[in-house]
């Protein structure tokens, strides 16, 4: 239970040591909002990189917009990796009722993408350059505006 770990670490339990926070959080309820707040306010996470696999709509939410760097203000500027092919999620065996059709059986109702913060802008730049050299199979966007441009480009195809 992540919340118990986070809450206990503020009290008596040692916070788990780590170099980077990688997760695909539950998307229901307020889980994503709580995760974003934890990553951006916890002293244990200050200056640490993270990679979050989350729905593509998260970057439009107020709780996410509030963490981004604005002119003259502190904040962060993650970059984004948008898979060229939609990720397929396989539910646990016997999780869903058997249906005649396999349509939507192995899919989620949203498109996922990676939200990545290197901990500093300098590390972000290093990660971006490394990804570009790797020839990865995702579209890269440095800003939420660039995400919008990718969406528009995709509609023209």
C-alpha atoms as one frame of an Amber mdcrd trajectory, in Angstrom:
protein
   0.000   0.000   0.000   1.793   3.132  -1.238  -0.218   5.517   0.945   0.662
   3.562   4.092   4.350   3.664   3.117   4.199   7.390   2.468   2.265   8.103
   5.668   4.426   5.802   7.827   7.634   7.295   6.459   6.534  10.665   7.756
   6.105   9.076  11.190   8.558   6.323  12.027   9.166   3.901   9.148  12.162
   4.600   6.928  11.215   5.756   3.461  12.295   3.198   0.836  15.590   4.198
  -0.796  15.412   4.661  -4.542  17.028   6.488  -7.442  13.976   6.869  -9.656
  10.247   6.490  -9.041   8.580   4.356 -11.755   4.894   3.509 -11.573   1.664
   2.879 -13.406  -0.743   4.101 -10.714  -4.424   3.235 -10.385  -6.358   5.822
 -12.383  -9.590   5.725 -10.405 -10.642   8.040  -7.610  -7.958  10.551  -6.596
  -4.920   8.250  -6.937  -3.179  10.234  -9.687  -3.757  13.546  -7.911  -2.334
  12.125  -4.667   0.656  10.640  -6.487   1.472  13.957  -8.203   1.202  15.806
  -4.883   3.446  13.242  -3.198   6.115  13.412  -5.903   6.196  17.201  -5.870
   5.908  17.916  -2.147   7.561  15.044  -0.287  11.076  15.802   0.984  11.939
  12.189   0.059  11.224  12.909  -3.612  12.864  16.344  -3.926  15.124  16.398
  -6.964  14.423  12.746  -7.777  13.448  11.608 -11.268  10.211   9.854 -12.040
   8.562   7.977 -14.916   4.796   7.694 -14.744   2.640   5.711 -17.151  -0.680
   7.505 -17.028  -3.656   8.395 -19.224  -3.087  11.060 -21.843  -5.701  13.336
 -20.242  -3.738  13.847 -16.983  -1.709  16.741 -18.437  -4.972  18.705 -18.787
  -5.971  18.348 -15.122  -5.542  21.320 -12.780  -3.579  19.286 -10.222  -1.050
  18.510 -12.958  -0.953  21.986 -14.505  -0.235  23.416 -11.040   3.125  21.588
 -10.787   4.474  22.804 -14.123   7.095  25.528 -14.399   5.616  28.901 -15.250
   7.612  31.986 -16.112   9.095  33.393 -12.923   7.788  30.540 -10.757   9.288
  27.350  -9.388   8.044  24.084 -10.719   9.024  21.294 -13.039   8.902  20.669
 -16.757   8.437  16.976 -17.519   8.684  15.646 -21.039   6.403  13.075 -22.582
   6.769   9.865 -24.563   3.671   8.951 -26.548   3.720   5.369 -27.855   3.147
   5.046 -31.601   0.893   2.074 -30.871  -1.672   2.095 -28.115  -0.659  -0.050
 -25.128  -2.809  -3.114 -24.582  -3.632  -3.979 -20.992  -4.390  -7.565 -20.141
  -6.728  -8.014 -17.185  -6.074 -10.781 -14.669  -7.427 -14.182 -15.702 -11.173
 -14.502 -14.995 -11.359 -10.818 -14.093 -14.003 -10.026 -16.692 -17.033 -11.997
 -17.754 -16.633 -14.026 -20.931 -18.197 -12.272 -23.928 -18.964 -13.379 -27.460
 -16.836 -10.562 -28.817 -13.166  -9.995 -28.025 -13.458  -6.280 -28.869 -12.264
  -4.167 -25.927 -11.435  -7.316 -23.974  -7.757  -6.383 -23.798  -7.893  -2.620
 -23.867  -8.478   0.311 -21.585 -10.850   3.187 -22.342  -7.981   5.679 -22.603
  -4.629   6.085 -24.286  -1.566   5.896 -22.017   1.681   7.808 -22.277   4.832
   8.347 -20.228   5.267  11.473 -18.093   8.981  11.795 -17.338  10.871  14.174
 -15.064  14.633  13.812 -14.729  14.765  15.617 -11.378  16.397  18.681 -13.008
  16.183  20.329 -16.414  19.795  19.326 -17.068  18.957  15.651 -16.481  15.795
  16.016 -18.573  17.940  17.199 -21.482  20.298  14.232 -21.038  17.383  11.790
 -20.980  15.807  13.388 -24.058  19.073  13.224 -26.013  19.618   9.596 -24.958
  16.097   8.700 -26.063  16.541  10.449 -29.414  19.783   8.539 -30.046  18.094
   5.238 -29.140  15.641   5.372 -32.028  12.741   4.554 -29.695   9.222   3.919
 -30.981   7.431   6.756 -29.204   6.822  10.360 -30.182   8.611  12.758 -27.863
   7.069  16.016 -26.672   8.974  18.496 -24.496   5.877  20.447 -23.446   2.109
  20.121 -23.186   1.867  22.413 -26.235   3.997  19.928 -28.163   1.573  17.192
 -27.060  -1.264  19.181 -28.626   0.753  19.474 -31.842   1.324  15.688 -31.876
  -2.425  15.129 -31.498  -3.137  17.436 -34.418  -0.470  15.743 -36.525  -2.066
  12.379 -35.775  -5.488  13.553 -37.003  -3.997  14.564 -40.363  -2.611  11.058
 -41.038
